[in-house]
Amino acid sequence: MERLHKYIARCGIASRRRAEELIREGKVTVNHKPVTRMGVLLDPDKDLVHVKGKRVIAKRELCYFLLYKPAGVVSTCDDPQGRKTVLDCLPGKERLFPVGRLDYLTEGLLLLTNDGGLANRLTHPGYAVPKTYLVEAGGFLSGEKIERFRKGIRLEDGMTKPAKVKTVHAGAEASRFFLTITEGRNRQVRRMCEALGLPVIYLCRTRMGFLTLKGLSPGEYRRLEPAEVARLKRSTQEYHSVPTQ
Ligand code: URA
């Protein structure tokens, strides 16, 4: 909810003071009803504001959040089963949506924004931003399996693109490694690992392009810095301006 005079000022047609005058002068309607009282609250997403008979609309402030999604949270905006969603992890109830998805049990880096254009560009199938996952899986990560990750693995929806592997620990019973992929297919990491007999025990996305989880714990979030937003925009613009075949 927002005060009417602040909303009018945000529309860029008057200062807050002038907006108060316009209200007092009876030149403002909310939902087609004149409002002359000060301090009236409105819902910018629902209420219609007219000044001197002309509809005024404030620009939505674009927000960009980086969330360390904890396990046990769905990446959708609402869940028919009533489970906790990623929006429950963020302040307020701004109309944000996640950029891509992480499974219910997967932790890690998730961007949320109300900038639909950027979100669409970032999730375009051809926009190959590298995403790194820390994987803990049952079984031994042999050199042969690493080679298979690197060459591509046949899944039911086709071959995967070459992935990078960095081993942290390869034990007889379980292994720990970083896997970097450039695609975003459904449950891709889990399916790639399963195809090699490495059932995933724990999965966390630690990096997406130049963004990392540095400084955050599960459930915490931060706003992206303006320079980070600019860099993200630049990277997608560079990709989307290259003609594809
Ligand atoms: N791959 C998966 O298997 N799950 C995720 O949540 C993300 C990538």
PDB file of C-alpha atoms and ligand atoms in Angstrom:
ATOM      1  CA  MET A   1       0.000   0.000   0.000  1.00  0.00           C
ATOM      2  CA  GLU A   2       1.217   3.500  -0.758  1.00  0.00           C
ATOM      3  CA  ARG A   3       0.090   7.034   0.107  1.00  0.00           C
ATOM      4  CA  LEU A   4      -1.738   8.693  -2.752  1.00  0.00           C
ATOM      5  CA  HIS A   5       0.429  11.824  -2.918  1.00  0.00           C
ATOM      6  CA  LYS A   6       3.605   9.721  -2.978  1.00  0.00           C
ATOM      7  CA  TYR A   7       2.165   7.583  -5.740  1.00  0.00           C
ATOM      8  CA  ILE A   8       1.292  10.653  -7.829  1.00  0.00           C
ATOM      9  CA  ALA A   9       4.824  11.978  -7.308  1.00  0.00           C
ATOM     10  CA  ARG A  10       6.228   8.629  -8.426  1.00  0.00           C
ATOM     11  CA  CYS A  11       4.243   8.953 -11.644  1.00  0.00           C
ATOM     12  CA  GLY A  12       6.514  11.885 -12.435  1.00  0.00           C
ATOM     13  CA  ILE A  13       3.809  14.494 -12.924  1.00  0.00           C
ATOM     14  CA  ALA A  14       4.261  16.523  -9.732  1.00  0.00           C
ATOM     15  CA  SER A  15       6.342  16.860  -6.604  1.00  0.00           C
ATOM     16  CA  ARG A  16       4.869  15.369  -3.422  1.00  0.00           C
ATOM     17  CA  ARG A  17       3.865  18.861  -2.303  1.00  0.00           C
ATOM     18  CA  ARG A  18       2.167  19.695  -5.568  1.00  0.00           C
ATOM     19  CA  ALA A  19       0.480  16.288  -5.483  1.00  0.00           C
ATOM     20  CA  GLU A  20      -0.995  17.162  -2.081  1.00  0.00           C
ATOM     21  CA  GLU A  21      -2.296  20.414  -3.538  1.00  0.00           C
ATOM     22  CA  LEU A  22      -3.849  18.596  -6.489  1.00  0.00           C
ATOM     23  CA  ILE A  23      -5.616  16.262  -4.050  1.00  0.00           C
ATOM     24  CA  ARG A  24      -6.855  19.180  -1.941  1.00  0.00           C
ATOM     25  CA  GLU A  25      -8.076  20.961  -5.063  1.00  0.00           C
ATOM     26  CA  GLY A  26     -10.250  17.929  -5.914  1.00  0.00           C
ATOM     27  CA  LYS A  27      -8.364  17.142  -9.094  1.00  0.00           C
ATOM     28  CA  VAL A  28      -7.601  13.543  -8.155  1.00  0.00           C
ATOM     29  CA  THR A  29      -9.843  10.473  -8.307  1.00  0.00           C
ATOM     30  CA  VAL A  30      -9.163   6.959  -7.095  1.00  0.00           C
ATOM     31  CA  ASN A  31     -11.270   4.307  -8.789  1.00  0.00           C
ATOM     32  CA  HIS A  32     -13.265   7.172 -10.329  1.00  0.00           C
ATOM     33  CA  LYS A  33     -14.191   8.640  -6.924  1.00  0.00           C
ATOM     34  CA  PRO A  34     -12.838  12.093  -5.995  1.00  0.00           C
ATOM     35  CA  VAL A  35     -10.428  12.086  -3.080  1.00  0.00           C
ATOM     36  CA  THR A  36      -9.649  15.310  -1.222  1.00  0.00           C
ATOM     37  CA  ARG A  37      -8.565  13.827   2.075  1.00  0.00           C
ATOM     38  CA  MET A  38      -4.857  13.578   2.874  1.00  0.00           C
ATOM     39  CA  GLY A  39      -3.168  10.304   3.751  1.00  0.00           C
ATOM     40  CA  VAL A  40      -5.341   8.005   1.636  1.00  0.00           C
ATOM     41  CA  LEU A  41      -3.643   4.676   0.952  1.00  0.00           C
ATOM     42  CA  LEU A  42      -3.881   2.825  -2.328  1.00  0.00           C
ATOM     43  CA  ASP A  43      -2.738  -0.411  -3.874  1.00  0.00           C
ATOM     44  CA  PRO A  44      -0.693   0.585  -6.927  1.00  0.00           C
ATOM     45  CA  ASP A  45      -1.386  -2.807  -8.528  1.00  0.00           C
ATOM     46  CA  LYS A  46      -5.156  -2.531  -8.276  1.00  0.00           C
ATOM     47  CA  ASP A  47      -6.369   1.033  -7.828  1.00  0.00           C
ATOM     48  CA  LEU A  48      -6.910   3.401 -10.738  1.00  0.00           C
ATOM     49  CA  VAL A  49      -5.689   6.953 -10.243  1.00  0.00           C
ATOM     50  CA  HIS A  50      -6.707   9.893 -12.450  1.00  0.00           C
ATOM     51  CA  VAL A  51      -5.331  13.421 -12.162  1.00  0.00           C
ATOM     52  CA  LYS A  52      -7.370  16.108 -13.938  1.00  0.00           C
ATOM     53  CA  GLY A  53      -9.221  13.285 -15.707  1.00  0.00           C
ATOM     54  CA  LYS A  54      -6.072  11.639 -17.029  1.00  0.00           C
ATOM     55  CA  ARG A  55      -4.962   8.164 -15.905  1.00  0.00           C
ATOM     56  CA  VAL A  56      -1.560   8.206 -14.233  1.00  0.00           C
ATOM     57  CA  ILE A  57       0.583   5.098 -13.793  1.00  0.00           C
ATOM     58  CA  ALA A  58       3.787   4.878 -11.810  1.00  0.00           C
ATOM     59  CA  LYS A  59       6.632   2.890 -13.216  1.00  0.00           C
ATOM     60  CA  ARG A  60       7.227  -0.296 -11.294  1.00  0.00           C
ATOM     61  CA  GLU A  61      10.568  -0.289  -9.551  1.00  0.00           C
ATOM     62  CA  LEU A  62      12.589  -3.156 -10.943  1.00  0.00           C
ATOM     63  CA  CYS A  63      13.999  -5.414  -8.243  1.00  0.00           C
ATOM     64  CA  TYR A  64      16.681  -8.064  -8.485  1.00  0.00           C
ATOM     65  CA  PHE A  65      17.352 -10.466  -5.621  1.00  0.00           C
ATOM     66  CA  LEU A  66      19.856 -13.265  -5.213  1.00  0.00           C
ATOM     67  CA  LEU A  67      18.498 -15.910  -2.846  1.00  0.00           C
ATOM     68  CA  TYR A  68      20.361 -18.815  -1.272  1.00  0.00           C
ATOM     69  CA  LYS A  69      17.418 -21.159  -1.652  1.00  0.00           C
ATOM     70  CA  PRO A  70      17.258 -23.658   1.175  1.00  0.00           C
ATOM     71  CA  ALA A  71      16.152 -27.260   0.622  1.00  0.00           C
ATOM     72  CA  GLY A  72      12.464 -27.926   1.200  1.00  0.00           C
ATOM     73  CA  VAL A  73      11.179 -24.865  -0.642  1.00  0.00           C
ATOM     74  CA  VAL A  74       9.487 -24.821  -4.058  1.00  0.00           C
ATOM     75  CA  SER A  75      10.755 -22.484  -6.779  1.00  0.00           C
ATOM     76  CA  THR A  76       7.273 -21.531  -7.957  1.00  0.00           C
ATOM     77  CA  CYS A  77       5.323 -18.479  -6.781  1.00  0.00           C
ATOM     78  CA  ASP A  78       2.566 -20.529  -5.191  1.00  0.00           C
ATOM     79  CA  ASP A  79       2.172 -24.185  -4.446  1.00  0.00           C
ATOM     80  CA  PRO A  80      -1.118 -26.075  -4.641  1.00  0.00           C
ATOM     81  CA  GLN A  81       0.178 -28.373  -1.870  1.00  0.00           C
ATOM     82  CA  GLY A  82       0.753 -25.389   0.409  1.00  0.00           C
ATOM     83  CA  ARG A  83       4.507 -25.884   0.699  1.00  0.00           C
ATOM     84  CA  LYS A  84       6.821 -22.977   1.417  1.00  0.00           C
ATOM     85  CA  THR A  85       7.808 -21.083  -1.736  1.00  0.00           C
ATOM     86  CA  VAL A  86      10.849 -19.005  -2.604  1.00  0.00           C
ATOM     87  CA  LEU A  87       8.674 -15.871  -2.305  1.00  0.00           C
ATOM     88  CA  ASP A  88       8.171 -16.708   1.378  1.00  0.00           C
ATOM     89  CA  CYS A  89      11.959 -16.317   1.773  1.00  0.00           C
ATOM     90  CA  LEU A  90      11.912 -12.683   0.561  1.00  0.00           C
ATOM     91  CA  PRO A  91      10.658  -9.467   2.108  1.00  0.00           C
ATOM     92  CA  GLY A  92       7.243  -8.042   1.278  1.00  0.00           C
ATOM     93  CA  LYS A  93       5.058  -9.399  -1.427  1.00  0.00           C
ATOM     94  CA  GLU A  94       6.445  -7.705  -4.474  1.00  0.00           C
ATOM     95  CA  ARG A  95       5.436  -9.461  -7.653  1.00  0.00           C
ATOM     96  CA  LEU A  96       8.684 -11.294  -8.178  1.00  0.00           C
ATOM     97  CA  PHE A  97       9.295 -14.485 -10.029  1.00  0.00           C
ATOM     98  CA  PRO A  98      12.225 -16.875 -10.045  1.00  0.00           C
ATOM     99  CA  VAL A  99      14.623 -16.984 -12.982  1.00  0.00           C
ATOM    100  CA  GLY A 100      14.587 -20.702 -13.762  1.00  0.00           C
ATOM    101  CA  ARG A 101      14.085 -23.308 -11.101  1.00  0.00           C
ATOM    102  CA  LEU A 102      15.790 -25.414  -8.512  1.00  0.00           C
ATOM    103  CA  ASP A 103      14.194 -28.662  -7.361  1.00  0.00           C
ATOM    104  CA  TYR A 104      12.416 -28.821  -4.022  1.00  0.00           C
ATOM    105  CA  LEU A 105      15.399 -30.536  -2.402  1.00  0.00           C
ATOM    106  CA  THR A 106      18.126 -28.571  -4.226  1.00  0.00           C
ATOM    107  CA  GLU A 107      19.786 -25.680  -2.448  1.00  0.00           C
ATOM    108  CA  GLY A 108      21.602 -22.740  -3.879  1.00  0.00           C
ATOM    109  CA  LEU A 109      21.694 -19.668  -5.996  1.00  0.00           C
ATOM    110  CA  LEU A 110      18.392 -18.467  -7.402  1.00  0.00           C
ATOM    111  CA  LEU A 111      17.673 -15.081  -8.934  1.00  0.00           C
ATOM    112  CA  LEU A 112      14.275 -13.465  -8.456  1.00  0.00           C
ATOM    113  CA  THR A 113      13.078 -10.364 -10.242  1.00  0.00           C
ATOM    114  CA  ASN A 114      10.057  -8.507 -11.581  1.00  0.00           C
ATOM    115  CA  ASP A 115      12.006  -7.671 -14.749  1.00  0.00           C
ATOM    116  CA  GLY A 116      10.258 -10.039 -17.141  1.00  0.00           C
ATOM    117  CA  GLY A 117      12.451  -9.068 -20.093  1.00  0.00           C
ATOM    118  CA  LEU A 118      15.689  -9.923 -18.340  1.00  0.00           C
ATOM    119  CA  ALA A 119      14.237 -13.115 -16.846  1.00  0.00           C
ATOM    120  CA  ASN A 120      13.156 -14.289 -20.313  1.00  0.00           C
ATOM    121  CA  ARG A 121      16.534 -13.539 -21.812  1.00  0.00           C
ATOM    122  CA  LEU A 122      18.369 -15.321 -19.000  1.00  0.00           C
ATOM    123  CA  THR A 123      16.276 -18.469 -19.359  1.00  0.00           C
ATOM    124  CA  HIS A 124      16.354 -18.579 -23.162  1.00  0.00           C
ATOM    125  CA  PRO A 125      17.508 -22.127 -24.052  1.00  0.00           C
ATOM    126  CA  GLY A 126      20.299 -20.785 -26.265  1.00  0.00           C
ATOM    127  CA  TYR A 127      21.712 -18.433 -23.629  1.00  0.00           C
ATOM    128  CA  ALA A 128      24.391 -20.731 -22.251  1.00  0.00           C
ATOM    129  CA  VAL A 129      25.348 -19.212 -18.928  1.00  0.00           C
ATOM    130  CA  PRO A 130      27.529 -21.699 -16.989  1.00  0.00           C
ATOM    131  CA  LYS A 131      25.926 -22.944 -13.796  1.00  0.00           C
ATOM    132  CA  THR A 132      28.029 -24.744 -11.212  1.00  0.00           C
ATOM    133  CA  TYR A 133      26.631 -27.280  -8.754  1.00  0.00           C
ATOM    134  CA  LEU A 134      28.236 -28.892  -5.746  1.00  0.00           C
ATOM    135  CA  VAL A 135      27.192 -32.539  -5.916  1.00  0.00           C
ATOM    136  CA  GLU A 136      27.401 -35.217  -3.283  1.00  0.00           C
ATOM    137  CA  ALA A 137      26.540 -38.572  -4.746  1.00  0.00           C
ATOM    138  CA  GLY A 138      26.654 -42.210  -3.788  1.00  0.00           C
ATOM    139  CA  GLY A 139      29.340 -44.215  -5.604  1.00  0.00           C
ATOM    140  CA  PHE A 140      32.831 -43.679  -6.940  1.00  0.00           C
ATOM    141  CA  LEU A 141      33.509 -40.843  -9.376  1.00  0.00           C
ATOM    142  CA  SER A 142      35.967 -42.647 -11.637  1.00  0.00           C
ATOM    143  CA  GLY A 143      38.060 -41.085 -14.395  1.00  0.00           C
ATOM    144  CA  GLU A 144      35.823 -42.850 -16.875  1.00  0.00           C
ATOM    145  CA  LYS A 145      32.700 -41.192 -15.446  1.00  0.00           C
ATOM    146  CA  ILE A 146      34.388 -37.796 -15.504  1.00  0.00           C
ATOM    147  CA  GLU A 147      35.102 -38.373 -19.187  1.00  0.00           C
ATOM    148  CA  ARG A 148      31.423 -39.189 -19.790  1.00  0.00           C
ATOM    149  CA  PHE A 149      30.382 -35.916 -18.108  1.00  0.00           C
ATOM    150  CA  ARG A 150      32.862 -34.115 -20.352  1.00  0.00           C
ATOM    151  CA  LYS A 151      31.756 -35.756 -23.571  1.00  0.00           C
ATOM    152  CA  GLY A 152      27.999 -35.597 -22.964  1.00  0.00           C
ATOM    153  CA  ILE A 153      25.527 -38.097 -21.588  1.00  0.00           C
ATOM    154  CA  ARG A 154      22.557 -39.518 -23.423  1.00  0.00           C
ATOM    155  CA  LEU A 155      19.369 -38.703 -21.498  1.00  0.00           C
ATOM    156  CA  GLU A 156      15.810 -39.391 -22.575  1.00  0.00           C
ATOM    157  CA  ASP A 157      15.567 -35.813 -23.941  1.00  0.00           C
ATOM    158  CA  GLY A 158      18.845 -36.024 -25.865  1.00  0.00           C
ATOM    159  CA  MET A 159      22.589 -35.688 -25.372  1.00  0.00           C
ATOM    160  CA  THR A 160      23.824 -33.224 -22.787  1.00  0.00           C
ATOM    161  CA  LYS A 161      26.345 -30.573 -23.761  1.00  0.00           C
ATOM    162  CA  PRO A 162      29.904 -31.050 -22.464  1.00  0.00           C
ATOM    163  CA  ALA A 163      30.123 -30.435 -18.727  1.00  0.00           C
ATOM    164  CA  LYS A 164      33.097 -29.584 -16.545  1.00  0.00           C
ATOM    165  CA  VAL A 165      33.970 -31.617 -13.462  1.00  0.00           C
ATOM    166  CA  LYS A 166      36.155 -30.668 -10.518  1.00  0.00           C
ATOM    167  CA  THR A 167      36.628 -33.466  -8.032  1.00  0.00           C
ATOM    168  CA  VAL A 168      36.641 -32.632  -4.333  1.00  0.00           C
ATOM    169  CA  HIS A 169      36.637 -36.202  -3.072  1.00  0.00           C
ATOM    170  CA  ALA A 170      36.197 -39.504  -4.884  1.00  0.00           C
ATOM    171  CA  GLY A 171      35.538 -42.319  -2.387  1.00  0.00           C
ATOM    172  CA  ALA A 172      34.413 -45.892  -2.899  1.00  0.00           C
ATOM    173  CA  GLU A 173      31.071 -45.212  -1.192  1.00  0.00           C
ATOM    174  CA  ALA A 174      30.425 -41.564  -2.070  1.00  0.00           C
ATOM    175  CA  SER A 175      31.944 -38.696  -4.028  1.00  0.00           C
ATOM    176  CA  ARG A 176      31.854 -34.936  -3.886  1.00  0.00           C
ATOM    177  CA  PHE A 177      32.458 -32.773  -6.939  1.00  0.00           C
ATOM    178  CA  PHE A 178      31.618 -29.543  -8.740  1.00  0.00           C
ATOM    179  CA  LEU A 179      29.755 -29.963 -11.996  1.00  0.00           C
ATOM    180  CA  THR A 180      29.376 -27.055 -14.402  1.00  0.00           C
ATOM    181  CA  ILE A 181      26.724 -27.239 -17.100  1.00  0.00           C
ATOM    182  CA  THR A 182      25.470 -24.690 -19.596  1.00  0.00           C
ATOM    183  CA  GLU A 183      21.933 -26.015 -20.052  1.00  0.00           C
ATOM    184  CA  GLY A 184      18.893 -25.838 -17.809  1.00  0.00           C
ATOM    185  CA  ARG A 185      16.863 -28.946 -18.464  1.00  0.00           C
ATOM    186  CA  ASN A 186      14.541 -30.319 -15.851  1.00  0.00           C
ATOM    187  CA  ARG A 187      16.423 -32.172 -13.059  1.00  0.00           C
ATOM    188  CA  GLN A 188      19.404 -32.252 -15.366  1.00  0.00           C
ATOM    189  CA  VAL A 189      22.199 -32.736 -12.834  1.00  0.00           C
ATOM    190  CA  ARG A 190      20.327 -35.460 -10.970  1.00  0.00           C
ATOM    191  CA  ARG A 191      19.546 -37.265 -14.214  1.00  0.00           C
ATOM    192  CA  MET A 192      23.129 -37.006 -15.514  1.00  0.00           C
ATOM    193  CA  CYS A 193      24.480 -38.383 -12.246  1.00  0.00           C
ATOM    194  CA  GLU A 194      21.898 -41.159 -12.089  1.00  0.00           C
ATOM    195  CA  ALA A 195      22.768 -42.176 -15.666  1.00  0.00           C
ATOM    196  CA  LEU A 196      26.326 -42.794 -14.449  1.00  0.00           C
ATOM    197  CA  GLY A 197      25.271 -44.709 -11.327  1.00  0.00           C
ATOM    198  CA  LEU A 198      25.906 -41.761  -9.009  1.00  0.00           C
ATOM    199  CA  PRO A 199      22.628 -41.149  -7.133  1.00  0.00           C
ATOM    200  CA  VAL A 200      22.549 -37.583  -5.809  1.00  0.00           C
ATOM    201  CA  ILE A 201      22.485 -37.199  -2.046  1.00  0.00           C
ATOM    202  CA  TYR A 202      22.961 -33.422  -1.877  1.00  0.00           C
ATOM    203  CA  LEU A 203      22.832 -30.749  -4.563  1.00  0.00           C
ATOM    204  CA  CYS A 204      23.618 -27.051  -4.322  1.00  0.00           C
ATOM    205  CA  ARG A 205      23.978 -24.470  -7.114  1.00  0.00           C
ATOM    206  CA  THR A 206      27.012 -22.452  -6.091  1.00  0.00           C
ATOM    207  CA  ARG A 207      27.518 -20.234  -9.128  1.00  0.00           C
ATOM    208  CA  MET A 208      25.630 -18.810 -12.087  1.00  0.00           C
ATOM    209  CA  GLY A 209      27.841 -16.910 -14.514  1.00  0.00           C
ATOM    210  CA  PHE A 210      29.708 -14.359 -12.420  1.00  0.00           C
ATOM    211  CA  LEU A 211      27.282 -14.581  -9.469  1.00  0.00           C
ATOM    212  CA  THR A 212      28.089 -16.703  -6.427  1.00  0.00           C
ATOM    213  CA  LEU A 213      26.641 -17.418  -2.985  1.00  0.00           C
ATOM    214  CA  LYS A 214      29.488 -15.618  -1.233  1.00  0.00           C
ATOM    215  CA  GLY A 215      28.445 -14.167   2.124  1.00  0.00           C
ATOM    216  CA  LEU A 216      25.049 -15.889   2.235  1.00  0.00           C
ATOM    217  CA  SER A 217      23.740 -18.838   4.236  1.00  0.00           C
ATOM    218  CA  PRO A 218      20.734 -20.977   3.253  1.00  0.00           C
ATOM    219  CA  GLY A 219      17.556 -18.878   3.421  1.00  0.00           C
ATOM    220  CA  GLU A 220      19.411 -15.551   3.146  1.00  0.00           C
ATOM    221  CA  TYR A 221      19.192 -13.162   0.230  1.00  0.00           C
ATOM    222  CA  ARG A 222      20.631  -9.900  -1.001  1.00  0.00           C
ATOM    223  CA  ARG A 223      19.731  -7.323  -3.611  1.00  0.00           C
ATOM    224  CA  LEU A 224      21.958  -7.364  -6.669  1.00  0.00           C
ATOM    225  CA  GLU A 225      24.251  -4.354  -6.936  1.00  0.00           C
ATOM    226  CA  PRO A 226      23.431  -1.973  -9.812  1.00  0.00           C
ATOM    227  CA  ALA A 227      26.746  -2.956 -11.439  1.00  0.00           C
ATOM    228  CA  GLU A 228      25.754  -6.632 -11.278  1.00  0.00           C
ATOM    229  CA  VAL A 229      22.371  -5.890 -12.870  1.00  0.00           C
ATOM    230  CA  ALA A 230      24.108  -3.916 -15.619  1.00  0.00           C
ATOM    231  CA  ARG A 231      26.547  -6.778 -16.216  1.00  0.00           C
ATOM    232  CA  LEU A 232      23.736  -9.312 -16.435  1.00  0.00           C
ATOM    233  CA  LYS A 233      21.844  -7.108 -18.874  1.00  0.00           C
ATOM    234  CA  ARG A 234      24.938  -6.581 -20.992  1.00  0.00           C
ATOM    235  CA  SER A 235      25.667 -10.290 -21.160  1.00  0.00           C
ATOM    236  CA  THR A 236      22.152 -11.153 -22.324  1.00  0.00           C
ATOM    237  CA  GLN A 237      22.046  -8.271 -24.775  1.00  0.00           C
ATOM    238  CA  GLU A 238      25.323  -9.439 -26.283  1.00  0.00           C
ATOM    239  CA  TYR A 239      23.884 -12.922 -26.715  1.00  0.00           C
ATOM    240  CA  HIS A 240      20.482 -11.830 -28.010  1.00  0.00           C
ATOM    241  CA  SER A 241      21.903  -9.370 -30.521  1.00  0.00           C
ATOM    242  CA  VAL A 242      23.986 -12.111 -32.219  1.00  0.00           C
ATOM    243  CA  PRO A 243      21.926 -13.505 -35.086  1.00  0.00           C
ATOM    244  CA  THR A 244      21.202 -17.198 -34.548  1.00  0.00           C
ATOM    245  CA  GLN A 245      20.752 -19.671 -37.374  1.00  0.00           C
TER     246      GLN A 245
HETATM  247  N1  URA B   1      19.703 -29.964 -11.828  1.00  0.00           N
HETATM  248  C1  URA B   1      18.942 -30.696 -11.004  1.00  0.00           C
HETATM  249  O1  URA B   1      18.916 -31.933 -11.113  1.00  0.00           O
HETATM  250  N2  URA B   1      18.200 -30.072 -10.087  1.00  0.00           N
HETATM  251  C2  URA B   1      18.213 -28.736  -9.910  1.00  0.00           C
HETATM  252  O2  URA B   1      17.518 -28.228  -9.046  1.00  0.00           O
HETATM  253  C3  URA B   1      19.013 -27.984 -10.774  1.00  0.00           C
HETATM  254  C4  URA B   1      19.750 -28.618 -11.719  1.00  0.00           C
END
